[in-house]
mmCIF file of C-alpha atoms in Angstrom:
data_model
loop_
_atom_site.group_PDB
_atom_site.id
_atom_site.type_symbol
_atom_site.label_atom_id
_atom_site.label_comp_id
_atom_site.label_asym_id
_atom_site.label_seq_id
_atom_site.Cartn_x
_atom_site.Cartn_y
_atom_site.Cartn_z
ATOM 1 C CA UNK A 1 61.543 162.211 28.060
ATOM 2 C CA UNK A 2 58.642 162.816 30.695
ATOM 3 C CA UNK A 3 59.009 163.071 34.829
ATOM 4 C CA UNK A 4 56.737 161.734 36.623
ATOM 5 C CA UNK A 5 56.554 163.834 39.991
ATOM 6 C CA UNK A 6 57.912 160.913 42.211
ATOM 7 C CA UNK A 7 61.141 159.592 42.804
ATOM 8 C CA UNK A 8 62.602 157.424 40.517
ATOM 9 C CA UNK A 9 59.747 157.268 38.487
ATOM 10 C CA UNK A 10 59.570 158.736 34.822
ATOM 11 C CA UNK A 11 57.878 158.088 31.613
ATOM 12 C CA UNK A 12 59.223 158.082 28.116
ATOM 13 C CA UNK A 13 58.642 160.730 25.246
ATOM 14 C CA UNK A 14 55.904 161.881 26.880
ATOM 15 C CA UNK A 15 54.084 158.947 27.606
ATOM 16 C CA UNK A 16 53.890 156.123 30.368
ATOM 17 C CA UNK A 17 56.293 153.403 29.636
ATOM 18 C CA UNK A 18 54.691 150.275 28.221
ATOM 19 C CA UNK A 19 54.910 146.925 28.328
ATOM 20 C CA UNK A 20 57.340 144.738 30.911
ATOM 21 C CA UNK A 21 58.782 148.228 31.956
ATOM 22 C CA UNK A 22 56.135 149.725 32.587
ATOM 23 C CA UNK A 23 54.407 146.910 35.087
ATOM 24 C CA UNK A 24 57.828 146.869 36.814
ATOM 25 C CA UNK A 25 57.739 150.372 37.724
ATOM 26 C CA UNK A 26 54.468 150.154 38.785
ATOM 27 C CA UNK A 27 55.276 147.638 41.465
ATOM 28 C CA UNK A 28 58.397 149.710 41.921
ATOM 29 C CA UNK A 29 56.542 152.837 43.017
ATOM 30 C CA UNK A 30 53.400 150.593 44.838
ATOM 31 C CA UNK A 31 54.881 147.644 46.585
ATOM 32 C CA UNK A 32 54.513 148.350 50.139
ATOM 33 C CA UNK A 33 50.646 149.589 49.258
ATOM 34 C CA UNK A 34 50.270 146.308 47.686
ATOM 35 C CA UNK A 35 51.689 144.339 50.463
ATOM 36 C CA UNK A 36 49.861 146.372 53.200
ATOM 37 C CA UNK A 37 46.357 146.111 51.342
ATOM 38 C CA UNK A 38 47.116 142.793 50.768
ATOM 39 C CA UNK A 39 47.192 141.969 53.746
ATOM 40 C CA UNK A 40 44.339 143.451 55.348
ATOM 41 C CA UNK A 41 42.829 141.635 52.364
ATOM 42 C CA UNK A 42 43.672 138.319 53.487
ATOM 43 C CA UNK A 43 42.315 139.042 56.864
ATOM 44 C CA UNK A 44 39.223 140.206 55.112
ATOM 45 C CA UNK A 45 38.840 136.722 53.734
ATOM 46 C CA UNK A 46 39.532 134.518 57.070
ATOM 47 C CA UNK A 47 35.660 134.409 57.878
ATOM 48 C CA UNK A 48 34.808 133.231 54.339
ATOM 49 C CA UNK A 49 38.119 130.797 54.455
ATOM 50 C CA UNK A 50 36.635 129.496 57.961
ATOM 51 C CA UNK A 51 33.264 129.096 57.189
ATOM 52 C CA UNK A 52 34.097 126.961 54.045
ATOM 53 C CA UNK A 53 36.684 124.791 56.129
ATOM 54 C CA UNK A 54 33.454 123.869 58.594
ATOM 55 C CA UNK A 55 31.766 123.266 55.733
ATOM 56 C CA UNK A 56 33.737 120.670 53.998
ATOM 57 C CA UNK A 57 33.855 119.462 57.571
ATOM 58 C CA UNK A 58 30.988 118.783 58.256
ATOM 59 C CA UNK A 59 30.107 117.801 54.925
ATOM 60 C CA UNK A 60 27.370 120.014 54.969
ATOM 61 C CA UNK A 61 25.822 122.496 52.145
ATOM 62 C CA UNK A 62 23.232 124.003 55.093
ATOM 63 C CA UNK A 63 26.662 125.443 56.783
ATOM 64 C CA UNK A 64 28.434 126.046 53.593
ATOM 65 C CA UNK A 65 25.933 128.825 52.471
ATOM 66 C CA UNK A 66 25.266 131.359 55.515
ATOM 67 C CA UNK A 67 28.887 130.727 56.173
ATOM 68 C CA UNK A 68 29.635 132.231 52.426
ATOM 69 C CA UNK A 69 27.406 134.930 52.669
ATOM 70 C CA UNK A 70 28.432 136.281 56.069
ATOM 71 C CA UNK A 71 32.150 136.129 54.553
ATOM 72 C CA UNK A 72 30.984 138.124 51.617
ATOM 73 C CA UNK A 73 29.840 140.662 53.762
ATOM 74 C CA UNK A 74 33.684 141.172 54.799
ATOM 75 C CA UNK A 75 35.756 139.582 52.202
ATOM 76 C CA UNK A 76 33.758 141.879 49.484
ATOM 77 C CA UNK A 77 34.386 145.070 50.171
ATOM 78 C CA UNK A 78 38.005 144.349 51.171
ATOM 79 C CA UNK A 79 38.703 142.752 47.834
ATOM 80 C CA UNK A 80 37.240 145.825 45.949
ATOM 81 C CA UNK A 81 39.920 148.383 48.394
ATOM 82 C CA UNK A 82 42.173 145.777 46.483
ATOM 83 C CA UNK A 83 41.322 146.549 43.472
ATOM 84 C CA UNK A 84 41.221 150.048 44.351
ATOM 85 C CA UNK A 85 44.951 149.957 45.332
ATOM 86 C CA UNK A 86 46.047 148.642 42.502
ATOM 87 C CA UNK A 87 43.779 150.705 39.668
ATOM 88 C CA UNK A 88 45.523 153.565 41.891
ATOM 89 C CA UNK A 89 48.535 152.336 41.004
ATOM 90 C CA UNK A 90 47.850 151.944 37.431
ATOM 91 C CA UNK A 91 46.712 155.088 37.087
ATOM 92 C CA UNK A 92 49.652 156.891 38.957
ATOM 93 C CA UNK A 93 47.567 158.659 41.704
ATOM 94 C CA UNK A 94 49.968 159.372 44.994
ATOM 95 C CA UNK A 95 48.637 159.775 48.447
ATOM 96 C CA UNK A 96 48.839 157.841 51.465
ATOM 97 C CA UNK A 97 48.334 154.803 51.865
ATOM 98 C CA UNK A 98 45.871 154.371 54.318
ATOM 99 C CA UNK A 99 44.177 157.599 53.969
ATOM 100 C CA UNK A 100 43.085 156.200 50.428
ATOM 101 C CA UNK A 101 42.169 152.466 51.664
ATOM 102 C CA UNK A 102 40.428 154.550 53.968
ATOM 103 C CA UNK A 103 38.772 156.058 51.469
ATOM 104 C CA UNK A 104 37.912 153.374 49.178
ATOM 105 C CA UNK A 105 36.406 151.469 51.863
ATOM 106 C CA UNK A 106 33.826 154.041 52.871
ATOM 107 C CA UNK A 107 33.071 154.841 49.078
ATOM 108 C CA UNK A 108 32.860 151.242 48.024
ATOM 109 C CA UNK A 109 31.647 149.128 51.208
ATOM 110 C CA UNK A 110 27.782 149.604 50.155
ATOM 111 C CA UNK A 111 28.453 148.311 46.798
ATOM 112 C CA UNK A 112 31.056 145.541 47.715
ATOM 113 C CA UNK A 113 28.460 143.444 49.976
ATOM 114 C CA UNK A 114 26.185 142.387 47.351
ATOM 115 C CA UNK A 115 28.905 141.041 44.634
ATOM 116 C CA UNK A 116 30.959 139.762 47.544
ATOM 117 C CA UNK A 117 28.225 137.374 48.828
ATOM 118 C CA UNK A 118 27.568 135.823 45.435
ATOM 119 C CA UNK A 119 31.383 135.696 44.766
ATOM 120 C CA UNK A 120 31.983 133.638 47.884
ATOM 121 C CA UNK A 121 28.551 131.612 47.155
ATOM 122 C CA UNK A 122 29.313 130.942 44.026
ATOM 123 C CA UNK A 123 33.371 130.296 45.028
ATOM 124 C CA UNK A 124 32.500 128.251 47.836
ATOM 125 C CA UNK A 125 30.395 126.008 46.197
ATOM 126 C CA UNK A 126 33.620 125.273 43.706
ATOM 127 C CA UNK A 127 36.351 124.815 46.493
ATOM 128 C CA UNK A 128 33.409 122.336 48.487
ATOM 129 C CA UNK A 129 32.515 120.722 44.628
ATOM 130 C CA UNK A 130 36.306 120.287 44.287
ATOM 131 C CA UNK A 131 37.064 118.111 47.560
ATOM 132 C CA UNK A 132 34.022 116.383 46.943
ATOM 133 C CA UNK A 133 36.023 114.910 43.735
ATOM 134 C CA UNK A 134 39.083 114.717 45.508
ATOM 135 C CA UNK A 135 37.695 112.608 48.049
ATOM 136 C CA UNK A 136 35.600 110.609 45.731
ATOM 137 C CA UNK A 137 36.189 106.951 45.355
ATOM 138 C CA UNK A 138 35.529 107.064 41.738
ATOM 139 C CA UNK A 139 36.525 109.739 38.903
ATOM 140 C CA UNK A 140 33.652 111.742 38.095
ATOM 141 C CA UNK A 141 34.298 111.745 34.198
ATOM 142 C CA UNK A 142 36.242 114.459 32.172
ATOM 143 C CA UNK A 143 32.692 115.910 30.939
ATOM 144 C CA UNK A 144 31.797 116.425 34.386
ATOM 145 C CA UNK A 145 35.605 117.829 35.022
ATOM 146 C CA UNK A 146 35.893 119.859 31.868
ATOM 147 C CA UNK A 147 32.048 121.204 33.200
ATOM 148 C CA UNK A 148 33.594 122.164 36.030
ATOM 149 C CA UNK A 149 36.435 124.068 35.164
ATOM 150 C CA UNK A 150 34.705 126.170 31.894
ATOM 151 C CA UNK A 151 32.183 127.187 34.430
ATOM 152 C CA UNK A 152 34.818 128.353 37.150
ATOM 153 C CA UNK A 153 36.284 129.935 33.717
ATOM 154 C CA UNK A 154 33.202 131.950 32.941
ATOM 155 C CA UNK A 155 33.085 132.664 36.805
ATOM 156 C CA UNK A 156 36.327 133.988 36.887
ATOM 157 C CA UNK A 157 36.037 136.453 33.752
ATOM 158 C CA UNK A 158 33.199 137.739 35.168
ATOM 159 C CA UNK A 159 34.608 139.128 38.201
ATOM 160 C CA UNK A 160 37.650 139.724 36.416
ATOM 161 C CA UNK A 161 35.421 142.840 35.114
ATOM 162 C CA UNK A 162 32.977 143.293 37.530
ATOM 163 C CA UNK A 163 35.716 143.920 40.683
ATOM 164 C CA UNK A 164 37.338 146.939 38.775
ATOM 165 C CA UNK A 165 34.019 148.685 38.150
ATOM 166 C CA UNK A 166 32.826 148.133 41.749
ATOM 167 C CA UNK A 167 36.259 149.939 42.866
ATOM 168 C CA UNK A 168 35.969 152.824 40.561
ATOM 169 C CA UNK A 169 32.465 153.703 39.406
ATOM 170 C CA UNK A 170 29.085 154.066 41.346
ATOM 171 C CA UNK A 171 26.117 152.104 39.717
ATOM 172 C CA UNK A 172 23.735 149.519 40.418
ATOM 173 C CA UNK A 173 24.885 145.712 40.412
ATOM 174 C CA UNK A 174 23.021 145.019 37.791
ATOM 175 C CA UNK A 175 24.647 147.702 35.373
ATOM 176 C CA UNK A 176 28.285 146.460 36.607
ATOM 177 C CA UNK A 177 26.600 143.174 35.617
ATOM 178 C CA UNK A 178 25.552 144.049 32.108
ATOM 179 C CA UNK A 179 28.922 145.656 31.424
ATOM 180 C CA UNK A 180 30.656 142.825 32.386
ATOM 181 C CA UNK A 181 29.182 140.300 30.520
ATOM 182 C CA UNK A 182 29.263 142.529 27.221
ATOM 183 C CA UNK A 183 32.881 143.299 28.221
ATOM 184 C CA UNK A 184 33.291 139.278 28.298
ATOM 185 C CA UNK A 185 31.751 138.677 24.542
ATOM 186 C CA UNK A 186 33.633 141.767 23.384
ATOM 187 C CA UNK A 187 36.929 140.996 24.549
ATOM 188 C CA UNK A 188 36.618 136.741 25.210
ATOM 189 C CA UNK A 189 39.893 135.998 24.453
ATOM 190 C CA UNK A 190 41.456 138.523 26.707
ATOM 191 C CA UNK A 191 39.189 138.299 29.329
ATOM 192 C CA UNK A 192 39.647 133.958 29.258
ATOM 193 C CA UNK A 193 43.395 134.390 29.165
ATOM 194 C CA UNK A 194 43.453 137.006 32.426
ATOM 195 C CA UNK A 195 40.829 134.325 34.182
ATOM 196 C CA UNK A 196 42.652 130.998 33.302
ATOM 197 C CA UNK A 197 46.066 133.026 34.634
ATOM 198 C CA UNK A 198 44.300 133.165 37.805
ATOM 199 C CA UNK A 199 42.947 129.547 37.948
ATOM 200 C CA UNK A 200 46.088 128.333 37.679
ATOM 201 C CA UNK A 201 47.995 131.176 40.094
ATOM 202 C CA UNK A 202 45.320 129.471 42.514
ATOM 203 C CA UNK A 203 45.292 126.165 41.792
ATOM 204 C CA UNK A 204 49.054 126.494 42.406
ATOM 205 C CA UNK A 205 48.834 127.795 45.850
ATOM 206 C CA UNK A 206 46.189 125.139 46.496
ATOM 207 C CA UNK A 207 49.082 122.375 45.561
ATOM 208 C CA UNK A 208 51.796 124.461 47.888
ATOM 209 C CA UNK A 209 49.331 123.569 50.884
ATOM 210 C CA UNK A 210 50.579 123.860 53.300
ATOM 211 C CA UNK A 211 53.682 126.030 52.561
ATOM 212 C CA UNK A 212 51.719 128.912 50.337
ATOM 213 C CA UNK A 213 49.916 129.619 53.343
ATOM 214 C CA UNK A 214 52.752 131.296 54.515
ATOM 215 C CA UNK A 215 52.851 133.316 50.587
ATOM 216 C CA UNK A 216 49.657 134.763 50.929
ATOM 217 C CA UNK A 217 50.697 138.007 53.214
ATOM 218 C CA UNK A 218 53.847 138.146 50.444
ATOM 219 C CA UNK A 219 51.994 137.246 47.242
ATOM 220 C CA UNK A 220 48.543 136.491 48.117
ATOM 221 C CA UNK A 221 45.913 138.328 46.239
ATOM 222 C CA UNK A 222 48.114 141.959 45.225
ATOM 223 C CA UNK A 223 50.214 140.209 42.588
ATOM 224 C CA UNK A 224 47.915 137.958 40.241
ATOM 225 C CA UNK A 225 45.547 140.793 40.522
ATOM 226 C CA UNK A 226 47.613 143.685 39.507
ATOM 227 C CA UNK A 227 48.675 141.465 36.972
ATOM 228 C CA UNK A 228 45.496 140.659 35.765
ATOM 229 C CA UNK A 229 44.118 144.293 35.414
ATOM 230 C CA UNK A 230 47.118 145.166 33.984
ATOM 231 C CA UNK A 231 47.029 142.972 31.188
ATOM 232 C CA UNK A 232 43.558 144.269 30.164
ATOM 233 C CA UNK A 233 44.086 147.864 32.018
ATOM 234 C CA UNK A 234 44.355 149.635 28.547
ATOM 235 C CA UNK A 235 40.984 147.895 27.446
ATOM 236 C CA UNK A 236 39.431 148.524 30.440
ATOM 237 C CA UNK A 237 40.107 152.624 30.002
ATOM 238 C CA UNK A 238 39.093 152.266 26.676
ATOM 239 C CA UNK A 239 36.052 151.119 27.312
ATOM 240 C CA UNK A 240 35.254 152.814 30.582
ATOM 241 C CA UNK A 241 37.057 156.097 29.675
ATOM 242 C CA UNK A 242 38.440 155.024 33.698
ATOM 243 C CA UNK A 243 41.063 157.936 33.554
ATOM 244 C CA UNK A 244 38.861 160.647 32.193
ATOM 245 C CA UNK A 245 35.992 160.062 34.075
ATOM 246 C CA UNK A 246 37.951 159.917 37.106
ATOM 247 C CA UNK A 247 40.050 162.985 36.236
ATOM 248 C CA UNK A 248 36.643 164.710 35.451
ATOM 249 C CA UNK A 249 35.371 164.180 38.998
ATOM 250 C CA UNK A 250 38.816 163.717 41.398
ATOM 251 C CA UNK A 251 40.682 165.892 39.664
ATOM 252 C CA UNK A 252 43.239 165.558 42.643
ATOM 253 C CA UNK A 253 44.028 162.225 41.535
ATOM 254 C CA UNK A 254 45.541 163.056 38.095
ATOM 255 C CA UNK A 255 49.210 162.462 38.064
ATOM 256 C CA UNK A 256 51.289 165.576 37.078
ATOM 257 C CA UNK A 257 53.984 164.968 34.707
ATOM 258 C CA UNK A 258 57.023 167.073 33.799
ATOM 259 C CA UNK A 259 59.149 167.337 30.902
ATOM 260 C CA UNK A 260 62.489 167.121 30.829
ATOM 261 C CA UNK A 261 63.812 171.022 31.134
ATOM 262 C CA UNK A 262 61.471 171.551 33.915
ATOM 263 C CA UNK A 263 62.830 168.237 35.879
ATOM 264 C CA UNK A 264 66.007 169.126 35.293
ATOM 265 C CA UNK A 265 65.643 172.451 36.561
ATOM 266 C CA UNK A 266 63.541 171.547 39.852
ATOM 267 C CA UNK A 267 66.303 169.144 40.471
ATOM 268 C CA UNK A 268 69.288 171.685 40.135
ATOM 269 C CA UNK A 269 67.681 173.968 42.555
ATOM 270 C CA UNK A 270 66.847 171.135 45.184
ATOM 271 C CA UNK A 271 70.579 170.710 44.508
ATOM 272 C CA UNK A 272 71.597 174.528 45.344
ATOM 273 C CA UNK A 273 68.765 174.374 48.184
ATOM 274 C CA UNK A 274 70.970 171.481 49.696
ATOM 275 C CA UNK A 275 74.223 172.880 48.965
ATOM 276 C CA UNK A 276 73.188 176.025 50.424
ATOM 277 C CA UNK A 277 71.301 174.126 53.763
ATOM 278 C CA UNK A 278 74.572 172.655 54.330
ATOM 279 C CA UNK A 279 77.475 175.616 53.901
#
């Protein structure tokens, strides 16, 4: 068996544990990062939230638009220091909290406006498209409906890709593009299962209104995302070599591991340091 270096935190036969254990331990070892990026996450997306409330309004597409992009200005870059936190996670890196979403803000801000305005373009125009049909006298037709939903699909798998790259790699928009929409062909099946998760996680909270309001600084955006990535984390390294690259340049960030003679033996003489401390 294999220590991590953190408390209550190990990995067996010498590798990191897999499966349900594994994404338990990782929200274990992360969940007041999660909850604390979360959060400043959620305030990251008020302007975007208000801009498409006067929007649907006002019934207007003129104020849905600038409203969108402004709120992509903010609510991008604070989603990808989301994504950062929990890729951090995944890969075991320690460090403070706010010293790293300090980090990852001034590393990925640049490259977070650009995605974030077409992600709240494109995701406004489905949240005003949706209360358009809900306030509709007449059904619109399940071609139109089934429309609807494969393209908020395809939207979702996109991003699904194209968030982790903008937290961990720096490229042009249009690489992160093309990766992510070979990553989708390669891997549909995956990549449709993590997006419909998410459609529904949301569509859920959108039923809870007004009661999952109060959910969002609990669950919000931390939990169907980590578990999202994780569900396509392995793929993602695979494909990206994420850990290597990363180790290659930040070699700070690799997590140190210990066997079990040599955790045994650090913890007998924090044991005789303590014994000692207190005679």
């Amino acid at each position: 068996m294999t220590f991590l270096f953190h408390p209550n935190s190990y990995i067996s036969n010498g590798k990191r544990l897999t499966g349900f254990p594994r994404y338990m331990e990782v929200i274990e070892l992360n969940i007041k990062k999660f909850l604390l990026v979360n959060l400043l996450t959620v305030v990251g997306f008020i302007p975007f939230g208000a801009g498409v409330i006067l929007a649907i309004l006002s019934s207007s597409v003129l104020v849905l638009i600038p409203s969108c992009m402004i709120g992509g200005i903010i609510a991008g870059p604070a989603l990808s220091c989301m994504y950062d936190a929990i890729l951090r996670g995944l890969r075991d890196v320690s460090g403070n909290w706010w010293d790293n979403y300090k980090r990852a803000w001034k590393q990925n801000w640049k490259q977070g406006i650009l995605p974030g305005i077409l992600f709240c373009v494109i995701l406004g125009f489905y949240i005003f498209m949706a209360m358009l049909f809900w306030w509709s006298a007449y059904f619109p037709g399940w071609g139109t409906l089934a429309l609807y939903l494969f393209g908020l699909l395809l939207f979702s798998m996109f991003f699904s890709v194209c968030w982790p790259q903008i937290a961990l790699f720096e490229q042009p928009f249009r690489q992160c593009a093309r990766n992510s929409l070979l990553f989708m062909i390669r891997f549909f099946p995956k990549t449709a299962g993590i997006a419909f998760l998410q459609m529904l996680y949301w569509i859920l909270m959108v039923l809870l209104l007004p009661v999952s309001v109060f959910l969002l600084p609990l669950t919000g955006f931390w939990f169907i995302l980590y578990t999202a990535v994780f569900l396509i984390y392995n793929i993602l390294n695979n494909c990206f070599q994420i850990e290597e690259q990363i180790g290659t340049a930040f070699p700070e960030q690799v997590p140190f591991y210990e066997d079990d003679e040599t955790w045994l033996k650090r913890k007998q003489e924090e044991t005789n340091a303590d014994d000692y401390t207190n005679s």
